[in-house]
PDB file of C-alpha atoms and ligand atoms in Angstrom:
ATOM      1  CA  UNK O   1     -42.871 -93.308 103.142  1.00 51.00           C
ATOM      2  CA  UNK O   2     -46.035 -92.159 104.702  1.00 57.00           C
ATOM      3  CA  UNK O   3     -48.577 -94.200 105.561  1.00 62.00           C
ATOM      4  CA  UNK O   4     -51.784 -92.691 107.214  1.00 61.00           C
ATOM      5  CA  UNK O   5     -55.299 -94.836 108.288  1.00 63.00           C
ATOM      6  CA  UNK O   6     -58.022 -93.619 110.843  1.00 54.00           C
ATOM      7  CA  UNK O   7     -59.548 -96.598 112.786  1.00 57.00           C
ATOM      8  CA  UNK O   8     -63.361 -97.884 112.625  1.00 54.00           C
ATOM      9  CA  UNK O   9     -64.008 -94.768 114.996  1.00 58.00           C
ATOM     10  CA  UNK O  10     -63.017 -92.159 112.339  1.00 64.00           C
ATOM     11  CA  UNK O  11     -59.453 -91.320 114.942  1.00 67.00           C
ATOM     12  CA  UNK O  12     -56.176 -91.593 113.732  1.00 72.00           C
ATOM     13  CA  UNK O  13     -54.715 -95.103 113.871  1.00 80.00           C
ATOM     14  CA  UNK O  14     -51.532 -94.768 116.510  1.00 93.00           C
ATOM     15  CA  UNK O  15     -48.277 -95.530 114.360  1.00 96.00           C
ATOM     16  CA  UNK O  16     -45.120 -97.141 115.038  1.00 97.00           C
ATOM     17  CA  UNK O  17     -41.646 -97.444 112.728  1.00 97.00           C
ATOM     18  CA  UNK O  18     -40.699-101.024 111.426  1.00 97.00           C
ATOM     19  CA  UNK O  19     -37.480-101.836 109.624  1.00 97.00           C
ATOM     20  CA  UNK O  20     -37.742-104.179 106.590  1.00 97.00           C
ATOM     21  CA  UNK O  21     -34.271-105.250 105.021  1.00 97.00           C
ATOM     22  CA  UNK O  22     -32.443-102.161 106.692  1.00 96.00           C
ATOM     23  CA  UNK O  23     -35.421 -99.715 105.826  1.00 97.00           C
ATOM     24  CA  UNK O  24     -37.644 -97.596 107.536  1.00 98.00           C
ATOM     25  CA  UNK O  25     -41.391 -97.826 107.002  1.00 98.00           C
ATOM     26  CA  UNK O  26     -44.543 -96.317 108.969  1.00 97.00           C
ATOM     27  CA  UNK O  27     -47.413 -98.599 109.721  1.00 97.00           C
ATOM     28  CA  UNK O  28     -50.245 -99.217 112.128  1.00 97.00           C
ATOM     29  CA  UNK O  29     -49.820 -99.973 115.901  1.00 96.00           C
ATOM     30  CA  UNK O  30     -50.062-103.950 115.071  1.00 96.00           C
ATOM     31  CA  UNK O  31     -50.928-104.055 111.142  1.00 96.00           C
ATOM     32  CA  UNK O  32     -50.180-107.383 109.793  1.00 97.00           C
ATOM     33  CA  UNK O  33     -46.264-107.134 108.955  1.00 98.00           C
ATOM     34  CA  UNK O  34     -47.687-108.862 105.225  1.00 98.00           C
ATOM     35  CA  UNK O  35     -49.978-106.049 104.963  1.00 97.00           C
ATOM     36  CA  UNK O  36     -47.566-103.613 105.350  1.00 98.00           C
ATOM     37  CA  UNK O  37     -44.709-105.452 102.876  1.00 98.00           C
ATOM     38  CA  UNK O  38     -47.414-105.846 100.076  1.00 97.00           C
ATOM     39  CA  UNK O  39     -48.249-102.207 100.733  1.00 97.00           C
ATOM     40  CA  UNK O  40     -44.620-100.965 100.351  1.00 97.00           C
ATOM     41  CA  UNK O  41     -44.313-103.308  96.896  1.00 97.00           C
ATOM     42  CA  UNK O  42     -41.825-105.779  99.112  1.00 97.00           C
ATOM     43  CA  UNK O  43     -42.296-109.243  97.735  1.00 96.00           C
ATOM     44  CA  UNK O  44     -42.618-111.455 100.137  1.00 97.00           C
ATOM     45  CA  UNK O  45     -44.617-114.354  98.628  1.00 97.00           C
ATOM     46  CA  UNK O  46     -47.731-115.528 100.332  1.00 97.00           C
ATOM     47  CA  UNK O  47     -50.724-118.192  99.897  1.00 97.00           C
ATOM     48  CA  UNK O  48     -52.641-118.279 102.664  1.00 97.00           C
ATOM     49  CA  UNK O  49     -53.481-114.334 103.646  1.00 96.00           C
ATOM     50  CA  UNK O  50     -56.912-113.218 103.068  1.00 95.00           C
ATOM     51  CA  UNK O  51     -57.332-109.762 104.326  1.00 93.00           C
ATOM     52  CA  UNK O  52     -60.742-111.005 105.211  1.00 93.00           C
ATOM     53  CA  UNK O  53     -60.015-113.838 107.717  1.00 95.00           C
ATOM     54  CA  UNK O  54     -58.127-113.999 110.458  1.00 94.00           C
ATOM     55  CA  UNK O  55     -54.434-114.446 109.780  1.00 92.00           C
ATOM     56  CA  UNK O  56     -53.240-118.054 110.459  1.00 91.00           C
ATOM     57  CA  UNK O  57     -50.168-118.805 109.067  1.00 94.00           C
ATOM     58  CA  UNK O  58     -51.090-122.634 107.100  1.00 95.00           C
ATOM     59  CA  UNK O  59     -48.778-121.703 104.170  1.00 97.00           C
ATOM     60  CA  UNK O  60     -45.639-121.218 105.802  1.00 97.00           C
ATOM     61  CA  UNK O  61     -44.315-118.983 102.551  1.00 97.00           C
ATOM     62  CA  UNK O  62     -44.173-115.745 104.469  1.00 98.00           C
ATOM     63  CA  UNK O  63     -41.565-117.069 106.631  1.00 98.00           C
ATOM     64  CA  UNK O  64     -39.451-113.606 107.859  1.00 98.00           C
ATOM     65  CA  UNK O  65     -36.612-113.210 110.359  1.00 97.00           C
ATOM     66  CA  UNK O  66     -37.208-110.946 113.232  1.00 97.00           C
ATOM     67  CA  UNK O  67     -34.785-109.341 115.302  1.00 86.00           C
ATOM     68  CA  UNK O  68     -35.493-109.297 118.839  1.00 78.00           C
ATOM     69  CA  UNK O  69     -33.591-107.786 121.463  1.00 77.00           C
ATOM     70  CA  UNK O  70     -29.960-109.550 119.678  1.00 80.00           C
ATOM     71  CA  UNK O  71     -31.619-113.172 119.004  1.00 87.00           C
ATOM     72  CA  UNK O  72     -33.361-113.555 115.380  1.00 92.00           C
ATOM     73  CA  UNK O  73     -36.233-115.974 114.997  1.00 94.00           C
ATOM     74  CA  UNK O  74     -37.952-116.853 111.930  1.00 96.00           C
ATOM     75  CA  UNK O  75     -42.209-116.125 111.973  1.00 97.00           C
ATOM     76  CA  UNK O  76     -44.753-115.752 109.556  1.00 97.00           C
ATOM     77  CA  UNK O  77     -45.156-112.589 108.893  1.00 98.00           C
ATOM     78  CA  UNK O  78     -48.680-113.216 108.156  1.00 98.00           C
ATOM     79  CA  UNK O  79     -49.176-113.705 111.618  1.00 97.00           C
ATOM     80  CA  UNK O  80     -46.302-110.955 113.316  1.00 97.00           C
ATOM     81  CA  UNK O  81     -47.746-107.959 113.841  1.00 96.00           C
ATOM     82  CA  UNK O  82     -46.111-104.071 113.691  1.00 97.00           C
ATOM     83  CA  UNK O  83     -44.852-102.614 116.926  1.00 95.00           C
ATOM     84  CA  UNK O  84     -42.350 -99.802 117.707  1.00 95.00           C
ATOM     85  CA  UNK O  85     -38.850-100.906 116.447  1.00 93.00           C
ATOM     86  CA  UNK O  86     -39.502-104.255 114.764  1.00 95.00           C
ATOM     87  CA  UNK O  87     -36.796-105.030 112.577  1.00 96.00           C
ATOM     88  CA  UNK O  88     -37.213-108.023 109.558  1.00 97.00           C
ATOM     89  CA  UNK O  89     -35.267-109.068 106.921  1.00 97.00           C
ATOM     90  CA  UNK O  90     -37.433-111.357 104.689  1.00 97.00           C
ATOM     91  CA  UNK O  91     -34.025-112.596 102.557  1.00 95.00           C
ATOM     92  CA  UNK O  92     -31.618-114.499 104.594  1.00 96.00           C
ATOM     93  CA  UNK O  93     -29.846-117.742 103.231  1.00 96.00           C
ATOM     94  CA  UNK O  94     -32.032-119.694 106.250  1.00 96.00           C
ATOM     95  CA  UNK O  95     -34.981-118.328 104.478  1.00 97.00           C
ATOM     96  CA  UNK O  96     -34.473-118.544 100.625  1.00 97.00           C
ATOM     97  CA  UNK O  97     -33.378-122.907 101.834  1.00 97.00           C
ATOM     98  CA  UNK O  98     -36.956-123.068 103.818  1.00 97.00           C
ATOM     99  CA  UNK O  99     -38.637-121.099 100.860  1.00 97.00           C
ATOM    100  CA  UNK O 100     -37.499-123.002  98.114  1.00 98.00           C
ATOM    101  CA  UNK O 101     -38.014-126.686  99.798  1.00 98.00           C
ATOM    102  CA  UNK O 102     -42.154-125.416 100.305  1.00 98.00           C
ATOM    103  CA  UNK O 103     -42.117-124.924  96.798  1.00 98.00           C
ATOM    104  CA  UNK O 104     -40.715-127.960  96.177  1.00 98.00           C
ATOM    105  CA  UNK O 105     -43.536-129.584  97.924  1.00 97.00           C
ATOM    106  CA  UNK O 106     -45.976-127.447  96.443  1.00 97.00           C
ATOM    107  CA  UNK O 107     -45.057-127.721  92.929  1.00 97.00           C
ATOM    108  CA  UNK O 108     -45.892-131.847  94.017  1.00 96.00           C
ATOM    109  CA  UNK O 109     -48.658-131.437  96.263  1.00 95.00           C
ATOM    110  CA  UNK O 110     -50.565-129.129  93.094  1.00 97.00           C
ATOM    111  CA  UNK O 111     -48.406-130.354  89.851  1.00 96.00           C
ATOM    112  CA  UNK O 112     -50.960-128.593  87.798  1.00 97.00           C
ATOM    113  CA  UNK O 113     -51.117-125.363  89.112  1.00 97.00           C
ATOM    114  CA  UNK O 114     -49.702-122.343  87.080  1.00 97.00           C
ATOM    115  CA  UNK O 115     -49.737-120.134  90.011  1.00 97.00           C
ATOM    116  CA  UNK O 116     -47.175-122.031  91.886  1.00 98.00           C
ATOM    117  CA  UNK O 117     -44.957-122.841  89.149  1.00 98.00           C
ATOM    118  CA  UNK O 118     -44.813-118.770  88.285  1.00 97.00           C
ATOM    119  CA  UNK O 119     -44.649-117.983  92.178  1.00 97.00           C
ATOM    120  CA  UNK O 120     -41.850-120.628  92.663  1.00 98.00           C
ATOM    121  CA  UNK O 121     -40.209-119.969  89.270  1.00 98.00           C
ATOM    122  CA  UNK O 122     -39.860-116.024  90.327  1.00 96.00           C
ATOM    123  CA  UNK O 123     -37.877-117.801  93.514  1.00 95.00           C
ATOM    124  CA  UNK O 124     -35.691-119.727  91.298  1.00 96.00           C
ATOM    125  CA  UNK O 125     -37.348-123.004  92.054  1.00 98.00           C
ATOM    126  CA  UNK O 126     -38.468-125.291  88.750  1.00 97.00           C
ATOM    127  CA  UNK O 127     -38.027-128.669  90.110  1.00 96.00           C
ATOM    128  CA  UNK O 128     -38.907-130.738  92.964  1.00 97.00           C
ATOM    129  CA  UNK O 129     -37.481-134.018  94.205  1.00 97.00           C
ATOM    130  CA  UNK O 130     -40.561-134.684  95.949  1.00 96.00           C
ATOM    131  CA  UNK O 131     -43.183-137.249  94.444  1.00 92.00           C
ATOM    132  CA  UNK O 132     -45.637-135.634  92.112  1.00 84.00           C
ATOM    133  CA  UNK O 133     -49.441-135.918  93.395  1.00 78.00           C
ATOM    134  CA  UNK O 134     -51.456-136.468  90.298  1.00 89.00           C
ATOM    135  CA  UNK O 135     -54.726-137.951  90.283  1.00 92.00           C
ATOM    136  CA  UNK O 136     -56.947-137.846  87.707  1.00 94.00           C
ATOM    137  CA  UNK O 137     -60.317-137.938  89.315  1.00 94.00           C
ATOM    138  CA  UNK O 138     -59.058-134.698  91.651  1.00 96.00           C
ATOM    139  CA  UNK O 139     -62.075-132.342  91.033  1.00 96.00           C
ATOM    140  CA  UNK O 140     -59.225-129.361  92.081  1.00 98.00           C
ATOM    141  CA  UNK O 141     -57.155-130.528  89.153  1.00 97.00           C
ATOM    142  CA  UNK O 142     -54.376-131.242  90.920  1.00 97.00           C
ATOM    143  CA  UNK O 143     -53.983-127.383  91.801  1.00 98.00           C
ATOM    144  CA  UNK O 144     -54.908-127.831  95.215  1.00 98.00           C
ATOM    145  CA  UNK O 145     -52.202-126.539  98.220  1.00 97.00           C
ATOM    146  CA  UNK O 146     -54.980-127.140 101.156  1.00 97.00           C
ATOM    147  CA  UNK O 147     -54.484-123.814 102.572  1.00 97.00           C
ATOM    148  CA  UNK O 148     -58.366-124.112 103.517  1.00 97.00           C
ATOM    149  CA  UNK O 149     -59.071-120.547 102.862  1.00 97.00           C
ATOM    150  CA  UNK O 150     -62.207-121.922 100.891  1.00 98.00           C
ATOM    151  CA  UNK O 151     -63.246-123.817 103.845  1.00 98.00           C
ATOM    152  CA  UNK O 152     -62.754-121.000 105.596  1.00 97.00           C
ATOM    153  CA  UNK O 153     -64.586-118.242 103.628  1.00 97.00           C
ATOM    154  CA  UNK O 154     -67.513-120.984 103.171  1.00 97.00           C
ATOM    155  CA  UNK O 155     -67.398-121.396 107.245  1.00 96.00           C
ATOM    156  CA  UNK O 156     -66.595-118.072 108.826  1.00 96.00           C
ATOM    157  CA  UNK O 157     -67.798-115.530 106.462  1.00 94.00           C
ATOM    158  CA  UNK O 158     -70.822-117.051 104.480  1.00 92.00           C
ATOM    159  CA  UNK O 159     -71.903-119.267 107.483  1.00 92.00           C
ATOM    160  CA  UNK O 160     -72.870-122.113 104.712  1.00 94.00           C
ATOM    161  CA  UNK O 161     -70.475-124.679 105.772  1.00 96.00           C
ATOM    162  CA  UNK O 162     -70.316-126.686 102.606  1.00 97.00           C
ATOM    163  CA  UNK O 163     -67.143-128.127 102.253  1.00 98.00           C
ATOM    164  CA  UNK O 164     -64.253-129.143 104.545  1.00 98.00           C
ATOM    165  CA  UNK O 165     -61.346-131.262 104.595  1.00 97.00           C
ATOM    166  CA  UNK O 166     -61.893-134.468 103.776  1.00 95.00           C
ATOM    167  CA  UNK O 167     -59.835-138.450 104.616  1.00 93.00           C
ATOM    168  CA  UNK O 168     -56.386-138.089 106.281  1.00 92.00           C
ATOM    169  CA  UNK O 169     -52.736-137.397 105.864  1.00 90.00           C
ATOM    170  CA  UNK O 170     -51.318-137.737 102.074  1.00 88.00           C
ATOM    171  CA  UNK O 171     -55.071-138.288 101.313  1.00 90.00           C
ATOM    172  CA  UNK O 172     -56.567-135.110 101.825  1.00 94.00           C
ATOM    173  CA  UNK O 173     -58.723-132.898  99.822  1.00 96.00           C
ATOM    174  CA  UNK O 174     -61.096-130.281  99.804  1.00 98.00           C
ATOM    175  CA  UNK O 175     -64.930-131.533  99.087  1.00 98.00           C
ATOM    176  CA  UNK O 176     -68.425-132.113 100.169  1.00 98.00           C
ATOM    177  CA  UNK O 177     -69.037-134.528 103.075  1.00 97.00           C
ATOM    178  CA  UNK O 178     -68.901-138.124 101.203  1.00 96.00           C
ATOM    179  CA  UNK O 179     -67.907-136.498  97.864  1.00 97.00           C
ATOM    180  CA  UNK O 180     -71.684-135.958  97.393  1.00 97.00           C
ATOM    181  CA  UNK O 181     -73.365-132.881  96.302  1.00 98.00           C
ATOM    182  CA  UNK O 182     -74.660-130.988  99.265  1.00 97.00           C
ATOM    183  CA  UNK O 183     -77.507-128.558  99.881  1.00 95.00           C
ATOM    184  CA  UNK O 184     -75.505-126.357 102.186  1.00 95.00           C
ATOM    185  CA  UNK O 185     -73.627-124.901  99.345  1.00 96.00           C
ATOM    186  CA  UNK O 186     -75.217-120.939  98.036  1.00 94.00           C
ATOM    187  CA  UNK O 187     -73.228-120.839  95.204  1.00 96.00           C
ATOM    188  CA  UNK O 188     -71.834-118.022  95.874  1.00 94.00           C
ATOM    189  CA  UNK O 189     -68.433-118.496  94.869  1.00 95.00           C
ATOM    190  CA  UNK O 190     -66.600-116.881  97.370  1.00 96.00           C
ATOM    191  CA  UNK O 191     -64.241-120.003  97.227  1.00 97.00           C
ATOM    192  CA  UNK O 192     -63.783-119.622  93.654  1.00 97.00           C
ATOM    193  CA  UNK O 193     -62.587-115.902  94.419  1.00 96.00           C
ATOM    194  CA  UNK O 194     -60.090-116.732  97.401  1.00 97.00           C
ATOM    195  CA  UNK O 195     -58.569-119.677  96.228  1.00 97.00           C
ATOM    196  CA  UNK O 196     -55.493-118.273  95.400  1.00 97.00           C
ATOM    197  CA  UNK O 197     -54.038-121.268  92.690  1.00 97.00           C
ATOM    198  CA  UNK O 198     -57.366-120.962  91.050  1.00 97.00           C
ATOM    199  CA  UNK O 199     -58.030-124.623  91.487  1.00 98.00           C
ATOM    200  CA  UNK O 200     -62.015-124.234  92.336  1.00 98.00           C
ATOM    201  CA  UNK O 201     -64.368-124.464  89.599  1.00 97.00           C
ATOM    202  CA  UNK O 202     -67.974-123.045  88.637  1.00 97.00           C
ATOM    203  CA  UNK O 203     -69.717-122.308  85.894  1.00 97.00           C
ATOM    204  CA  UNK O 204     -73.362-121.232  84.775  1.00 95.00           C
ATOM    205  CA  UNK O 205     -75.540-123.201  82.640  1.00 95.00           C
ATOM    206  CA  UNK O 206     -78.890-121.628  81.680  1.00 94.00           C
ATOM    207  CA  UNK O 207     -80.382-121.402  85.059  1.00 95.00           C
ATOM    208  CA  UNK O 208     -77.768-123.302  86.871  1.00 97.00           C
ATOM    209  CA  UNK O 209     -74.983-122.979  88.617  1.00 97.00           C
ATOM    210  CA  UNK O 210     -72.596-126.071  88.660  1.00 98.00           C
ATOM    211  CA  UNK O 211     -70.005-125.999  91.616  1.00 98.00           C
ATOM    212  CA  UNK O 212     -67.303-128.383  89.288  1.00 98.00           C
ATOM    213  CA  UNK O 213     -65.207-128.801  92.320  1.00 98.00           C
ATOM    214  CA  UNK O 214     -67.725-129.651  94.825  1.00 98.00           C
ATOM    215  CA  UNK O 215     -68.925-132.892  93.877  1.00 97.00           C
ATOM    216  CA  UNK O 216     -70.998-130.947  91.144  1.00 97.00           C
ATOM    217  CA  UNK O 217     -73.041-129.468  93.423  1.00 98.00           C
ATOM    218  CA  UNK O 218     -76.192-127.326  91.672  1.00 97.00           C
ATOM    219  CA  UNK O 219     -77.724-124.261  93.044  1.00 96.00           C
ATOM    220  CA  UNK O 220     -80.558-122.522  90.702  1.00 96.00           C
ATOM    221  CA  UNK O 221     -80.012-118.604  89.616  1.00 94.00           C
ATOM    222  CA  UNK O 222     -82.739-116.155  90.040  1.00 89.00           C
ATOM    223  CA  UNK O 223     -83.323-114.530  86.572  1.00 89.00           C
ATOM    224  CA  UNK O 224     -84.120-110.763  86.162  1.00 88.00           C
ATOM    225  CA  UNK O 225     -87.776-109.860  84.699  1.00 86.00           C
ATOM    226  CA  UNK O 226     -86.353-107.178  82.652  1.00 88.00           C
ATOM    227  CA  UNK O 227     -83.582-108.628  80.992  1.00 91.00           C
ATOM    228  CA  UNK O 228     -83.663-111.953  81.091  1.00 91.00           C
ATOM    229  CA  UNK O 229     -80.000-112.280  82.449  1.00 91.00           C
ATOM    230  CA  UNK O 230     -79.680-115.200  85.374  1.00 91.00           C
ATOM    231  CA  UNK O 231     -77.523-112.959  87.882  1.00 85.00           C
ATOM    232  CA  UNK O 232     -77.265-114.240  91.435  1.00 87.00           C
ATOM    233  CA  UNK O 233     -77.759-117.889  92.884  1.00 92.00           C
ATOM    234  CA  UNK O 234     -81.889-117.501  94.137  1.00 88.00           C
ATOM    235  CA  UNK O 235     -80.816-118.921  97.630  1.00 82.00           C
ATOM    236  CA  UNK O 236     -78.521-116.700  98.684  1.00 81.00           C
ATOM    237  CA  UNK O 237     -80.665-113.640  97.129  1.00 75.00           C
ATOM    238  CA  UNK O 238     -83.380-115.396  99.701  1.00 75.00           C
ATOM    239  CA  UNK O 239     -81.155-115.414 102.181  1.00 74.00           C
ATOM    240  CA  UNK O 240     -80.268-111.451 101.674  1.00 72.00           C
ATOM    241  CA  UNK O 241     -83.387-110.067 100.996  1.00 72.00           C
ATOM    242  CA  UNK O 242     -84.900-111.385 104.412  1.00 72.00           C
ATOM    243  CA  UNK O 243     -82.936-108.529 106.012  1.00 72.00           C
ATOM    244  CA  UNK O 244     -84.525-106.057 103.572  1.00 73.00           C
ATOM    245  CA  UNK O 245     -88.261-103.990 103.110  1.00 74.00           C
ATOM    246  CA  UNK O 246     -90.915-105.718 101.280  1.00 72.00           C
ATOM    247  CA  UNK O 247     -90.727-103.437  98.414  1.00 71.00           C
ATOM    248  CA  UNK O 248     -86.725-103.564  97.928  1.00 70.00           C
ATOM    249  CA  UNK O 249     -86.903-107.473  98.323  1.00 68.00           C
ATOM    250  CA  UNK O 250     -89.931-107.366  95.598  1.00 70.00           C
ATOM    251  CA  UNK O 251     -87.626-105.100  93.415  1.00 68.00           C
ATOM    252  CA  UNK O 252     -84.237-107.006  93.843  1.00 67.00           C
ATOM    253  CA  UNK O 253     -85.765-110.248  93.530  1.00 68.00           C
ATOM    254  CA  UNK O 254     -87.632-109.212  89.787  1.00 77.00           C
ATOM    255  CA  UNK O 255     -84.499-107.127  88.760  1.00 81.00           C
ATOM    256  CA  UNK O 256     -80.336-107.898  88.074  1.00 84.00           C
ATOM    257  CA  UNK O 257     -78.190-105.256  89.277  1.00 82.00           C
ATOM    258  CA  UNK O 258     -77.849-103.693  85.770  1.00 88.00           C
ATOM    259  CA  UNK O 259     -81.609-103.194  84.988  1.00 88.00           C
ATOM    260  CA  UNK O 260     -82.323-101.791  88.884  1.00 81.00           C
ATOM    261  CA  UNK O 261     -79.363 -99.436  88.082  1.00 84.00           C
ATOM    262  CA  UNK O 262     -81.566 -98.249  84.798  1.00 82.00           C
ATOM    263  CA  UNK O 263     -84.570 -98.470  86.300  1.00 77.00           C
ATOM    264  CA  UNK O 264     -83.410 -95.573  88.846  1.00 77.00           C
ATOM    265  CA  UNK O 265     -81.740 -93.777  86.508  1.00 78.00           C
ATOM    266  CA  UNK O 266     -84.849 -93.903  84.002  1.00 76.00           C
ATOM    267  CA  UNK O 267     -87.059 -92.496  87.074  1.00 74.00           C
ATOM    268  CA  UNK O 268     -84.539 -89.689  88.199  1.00 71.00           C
ATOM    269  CA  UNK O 269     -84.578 -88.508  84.788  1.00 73.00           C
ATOM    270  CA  UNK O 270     -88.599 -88.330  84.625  1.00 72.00           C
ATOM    271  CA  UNK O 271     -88.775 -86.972  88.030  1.00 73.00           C
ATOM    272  CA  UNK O 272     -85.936 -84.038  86.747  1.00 71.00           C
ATOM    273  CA  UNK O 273     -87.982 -83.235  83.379  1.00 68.00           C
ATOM    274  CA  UNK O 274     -91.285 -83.136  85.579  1.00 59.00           C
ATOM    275  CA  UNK O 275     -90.076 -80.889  87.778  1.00 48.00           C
ATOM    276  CA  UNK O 276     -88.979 -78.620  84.998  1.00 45.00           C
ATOM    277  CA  UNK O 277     -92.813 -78.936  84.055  1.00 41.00           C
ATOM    278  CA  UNK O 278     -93.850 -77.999  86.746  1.00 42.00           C
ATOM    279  CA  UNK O 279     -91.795 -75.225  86.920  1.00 40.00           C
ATOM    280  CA  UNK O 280     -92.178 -73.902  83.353  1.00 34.00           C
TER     281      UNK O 280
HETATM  282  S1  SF4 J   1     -59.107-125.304  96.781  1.00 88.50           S
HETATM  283 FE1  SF4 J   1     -57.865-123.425  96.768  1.00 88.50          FE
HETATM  284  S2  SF4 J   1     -58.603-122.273  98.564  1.00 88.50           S
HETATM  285 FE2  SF4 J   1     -59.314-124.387  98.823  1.00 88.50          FE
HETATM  286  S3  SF4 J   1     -57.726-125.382 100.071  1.00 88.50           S
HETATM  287 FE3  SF4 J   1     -57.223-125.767  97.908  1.00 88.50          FE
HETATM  288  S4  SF4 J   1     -55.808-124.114  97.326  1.00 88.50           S
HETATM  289 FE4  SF4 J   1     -56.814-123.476  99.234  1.00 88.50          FE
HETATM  290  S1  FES J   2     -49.448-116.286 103.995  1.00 88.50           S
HETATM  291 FE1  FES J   2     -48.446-116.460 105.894  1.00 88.50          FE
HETATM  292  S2  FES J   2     -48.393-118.531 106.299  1.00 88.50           S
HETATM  293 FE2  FES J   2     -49.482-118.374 104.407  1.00 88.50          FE
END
C-alpha cells in the first residue's frame, strides 16, 4: 500500500519500507511504528499513545518484536520508530504471555472499566488472578490505568497543571494536590477527551462546570448574548482571547460558536443582496 505525507515545509516526507508480520508497508523516515500499524488497520492494542504528546511507552500494551540484524528484541512500538528494513511481528507466543498478564493487571488495577474488559476480552483475556482494586470513594470509578496522559495533556499542552499523581506505590491516583478543588484547572476537558478508559468525569450545570473527577473542581461558563447557550469555560475563553483584536475578543466573548457562525452568514447574505442593489 501507498502511503504519501509532505512534511511541515510542504516537501515530500523521505520514505522507507517496514515489514509487519511478513508484509511490506511504506511509511515515513521515523513515523511512530503504532502510527503506521493503526494506519494499515493492524491491531496492535494500545493505551497510552496520544498522537499529540510525545510517545512514552507507560502502557506497555504495544509490546512488538523487532528483528535486528538476526537477534529479536521486544519494544514498544509506541516508542520504535520506521527506518529502512525494520521488520516486526506484533504476534509471537512471548508476546500474546506478556499481553495477556497486563491485562490481567489492568482488568484489577480499573475493575470497572468497560474499555479494558472489551480490549482484553478481544485478546482472549476475561479473568485475572490478580487482586481486584475497588474503592468506593475513587472519583475515577475504579476505571483508572494511570497512564497519566491527563496529567500530561493538563501539563504539556494546556500549560494549567491541575492535576498529577498523587500518594505512592499501590496507592496512587490521579487528583488535585490534597484531593482539594484547585483553581489551576480551565475546564477544558482535554482530560476527559484523552483518557482513553473514559474514567474522567464532567458535566455542566447551568453556568457551571463540575470537574467530577477532580475533587469537584468548578470553573464558570461564559454564556452567549444571543442564544443564551453556556458554551466554553469563561477562563480559558480569557485566556484565548488575550491573543486576539479588541473587536474579535468583544465578538467571541458575547457570542457561542453557533450564533457567530449565523451572525456571518446573516451579514454575507445582506452584503450579497446590497450589492445586487446597487447594481440593479
Ligand atoms: S484518568 Fe484516564 S487519562 Fe488519567 S491516568 Fe487514569 S486512565 Fe490515564
Ligand atoms: S501505547 Fe505504547 S506503551 Fe502504551
Amino acid at each position: 500500500m501507498t502511503h504519501k505525507e509532505v512534511s511541515d515545509a510542504g516537501a515530500p516526507k523521505k520514505q522507507v519500507t517496514v515489514t509487519i508480520n511478513g508484509k511490506k508497508y511504506i511509511a515515513n523516515q521515523s513515523e511512530i511504528l503504532l502510527r503506521v500499524a493503526v494506519r494499515e488497520k493492524i491491531a496492535i492494542p494500545h493505551l497510552c499513545y496520544e498522537p499529540s504528546l510525545d510517545p512514552y511507552g507507560a502502557c506497555r500494551l504495544c509490546m512488538v518484536e523487532v528483528v535486528k540484524r538476526g537477534k529479536k528484541e521486544m519494544t514498544a512500538s509506541c516508542t520504535l520508530r520506521a527506518e529502512e528494513g525494520l521488520e516486526v511481528v506484533t504476534d509471537t507466543p512471548g508476546i500474546v504471555k506478556y499481553r495477556n498478564i497486563l491485562f490481567e493487571l489492568y482488568l484489577a488495577e480499573a475493575p470497572k472499566s468497560e474499555v479494558i474488559k472489551t480490549m482484553a476480552a478481544r485478546y482472549g483475556v476475561t479473568k485475572t488472578r490478580f487482586l481486584k482494586k475497588i474503592d468506593t470513594t475513587d472519583s475515577l470509578g475504579n476505571k483508572c490505568v494511570l497512564c497519566g496522559l491527563c496529567v500530561r495533556v493538563c501539563n504539556e499542552i494546556m500549560g494549567a497543571g491541575a492535576i498529577g499523581f498523587v500518594n505512592r506505590g499501590p496507592y496512587t491516583v490521579v487528583n488535585t494536590p490534597y484531593f482539594e478543588p484547585t483553581r489551576d484547572c480551565y475546564g477544558c476537558g482535554a482530560c476527559v477527551k484523552v483518557c482513553p478508559t473514559s474514567a474522567v468525569e464532567m458535566e455542566d450545570v447551568g453556568d457551571t462546570r463540575v470537574m467530577k473527577s477532580w475533587s469537584t473542581t468548578t470553573v464558570l461558563l461564559a454564556q452567549c448574548s444571543c442564544c443564551g447557550t453556556y458554551y466554553a469555560p469563561k477562563g480559558l475563553a480569557i485566556s484565548i482571547m488575550a491573543r486576539l483584536t479588541p473587536s474579535l475578543k468583544e465578538e467571541i466573548a458575547a457570542l457561542c460558536p453557533a450564533c457567530r457562525g449565523k451572525r456571518i452568514a446573516r451579514e454575507e447574505i445582506l452584503a450579497g443582496s446590497g450589492g445586487a442593489g446597487n447594481h440593479g
